Each structure stands twice: as C-alpha cells, then as structure tokens.
C-alpha cells in the first residue's frame, strides 16, 4: 500500500512533500512528483502538507486517479 500523487500536482509541483517524507521516496518527474510505492511506509506526512490536495492513499483514490498509481510504478521502473 502507498500514497499516490495525482492530477493537481501536474504543473504545480509545490514540492513540500519531498522535505517531509521520512524515507525519502518522493522524486521529481517531468510534470509532477512521484511516490515510490515500494518504499512508501504510509505515514501520511506528505498528504498533510500538500497545498493542492494532490496526495491520496491508494485505497481512497477516485477511479479516475488510479492511472496515477500505475504512472508512479512505471516512473520508478526506469
Ligand atoms: Fe513518504 Fe509518508 Fe508520503 Fe509515503 S506517506 S510518500 S512515506 S511522506
């Protein structure tokens, strides 16, 4: 299980989440930040500081946000 960064991050990329993640699993991509779902420990710290409410637990995502989990997995497969 992991938290996932979704659409509001696109072109916003505020980046507060990166500084608060205790396991350093958030990286900057071309158009948004990504959470590595294999490393995230579900602490929720990133969700609390995101100024655009882009971060959701994968169990709480809207159906339309599910592709963002797949995008994150693909980003870290590089
Ligand atoms: Fe990092 Fe915690 Fe956010 Fe997971 S939930 S990405 S561990 S800050």
Tab-separated table of C-alpha atoms and ligand atoms in Angstrom:
chain	number	residue	atom	x	y	z
A	1	UNK	CA	0.000	0.000	0.000
A	2	UNK	CA	1.132	3.505	-0.699
A	3	UNK	CA	0.168	7.105	-1.068
A	4	UNK	CA	-0.164	8.392	-4.633
A	5	UNK	CA	0.328	11.860	-6.142
A	6	UNK	CA	-2.488	12.738	-8.533
A	7	UNK	CA	-3.583	15.351	-11.089
A	8	UNK	CA	-3.405	18.579	-9.033
A	9	UNK	CA	0.396	18.145	-8.816
A	10	UNK	CA	0.739	18.480	-12.567
A	11	UNK	CA	2.245	21.857	-13.395
A	12	UNK	CA	2.030	22.849	-9.695
A	13	UNK	CA	4.887	20.783	-8.309
A	14	UNK	CA	4.946	22.595	-4.990
A	15	UNK	CA	7.362	20.020	-3.554
A	16	UNK	CA	6.643	20.362	0.169
A	17	UNK	CA	6.094	16.588	0.261
A	18	UNK	CA	9.721	15.872	-0.613
A	19	UNK	CA	11.017	17.598	2.523
A	20	UNK	CA	8.718	15.788	4.950
A	21	UNK	CA	8.978	12.200	3.674
A	22	UNK	CA	10.886	10.203	6.337
A	23	UNK	CA	12.010	7.525	3.881
A	24	UNK	CA	12.935	9.850	1.018
A	25	UNK	CA	10.725	8.096	-1.527
A	26	UNK	CA	9.367	11.127	-3.420
A	27	UNK	CA	11.146	12.137	-6.620
A	28	UNK	CA	10.580	14.902	-9.142
A	29	UNK	CA	9.433	13.882	-12.601
A	30	UNK	CA	8.993	15.995	-15.705
A	31	UNK	CA	5.452	17.153	-14.995
A	32	UNK	CA	4.789	16.043	-11.399
A	33	UNK	CA	6.323	14.457	-8.321
A	34	UNK	CA	6.064	10.707	-7.783
A	35	UNK	CA	5.951	8.479	-4.691
A	36	UNK	CA	7.797	5.165	-4.943
A	37	UNK	CA	5.047	2.696	-3.957
A	38	UNK	CA	7.599	0.041	-2.990
A	39	UNK	CA	9.243	2.286	-0.387
A	40	UNK	CA	6.345	4.411	0.972
A	41	UNK	CA	5.518	3.465	4.568
A	42	UNK	CA	2.039	5.006	4.547
A	43	UNK	CA	2.832	7.627	7.188
A	44	UNK	CA	0.668	10.324	5.583
A	45	UNK	CA	3.114	13.175	6.226
A	46	UNK	CA	3.143	14.180	2.562
A	47	UNK	CA	-0.636	14.251	2.327
A	48	UNK	CA	-0.820	16.659	5.275
A	49	UNK	CA	1.485	19.257	3.710
A	50	UNK	CA	0.383	19.152	0.066
A	51	UNK	CA	-1.024	22.638	-0.690
A	52	UNK	CA	-3.106	21.417	-3.638
A	53	UNK	CA	-4.559	18.218	-2.098
A	54	UNK	CA	-2.943	16.051	-4.751
A	55	UNK	CA	-1.975	13.150	-2.470
A	56	UNK	CA	-4.264	10.258	-1.580
A	57	UNK	CA	-3.877	6.820	-0.082
A	58	UNK	CA	-4.342	4.284	-2.835
A	59	UNK	CA	-7.409	2.908	-1.043
A	60	UNK	CA	-9.046	6.349	-1.052
A	61	UNK	CA	-8.378	7.348	-4.648
A	62	UNK	CA	-11.140	8.215	-7.087
A	63	UNK	CA	-11.413	5.799	-10.021
A	64	UNK	CA	-10.088	8.495	-12.350
A	65	UNK	CA	-6.891	8.752	-10.263
A	66	UNK	CA	-5.989	5.064	-10.447
A	67	UNK	CA	-3.760	5.608	-13.529
A	68	UNK	CA	-1.504	7.781	-11.342
A	69	UNK	CA	-0.509	4.749	-9.273
A	70	UNK	CA	0.477	2.966	-12.479
A	71	UNK	CA	2.390	6.067	-13.625
A	72	UNK	CA	4.335	6.081	-10.349
A	73	UNK	CA	5.213	2.394	-10.683
A	74	UNK	CA	6.444	2.972	-14.229
A	75	UNK	CA	8.459	6.041	-13.174
A	76	UNK	CA	10.449	4.016	-10.630
A	77	UNK	CA	10.990	1.109	-13.031
A	78	UNK	CA	13.418	3.207	-15.085
B	1	LIG	FE1	6.732	9.425	2.225
B	1	LIG	FE2	4.983	9.020	4.213
B	1	LIG	FE3	4.187	10.224	1.971
B	1	LIG	FE4	4.767	7.628	1.919
B	1	LIG	S1	3.073	8.599	3.050
B	1	LIG	S2	5.430	9.161	0.432
B	1	LIG	S3	6.437	7.548	3.395
B	1	LIG	S4	5.683	11.023	3.438
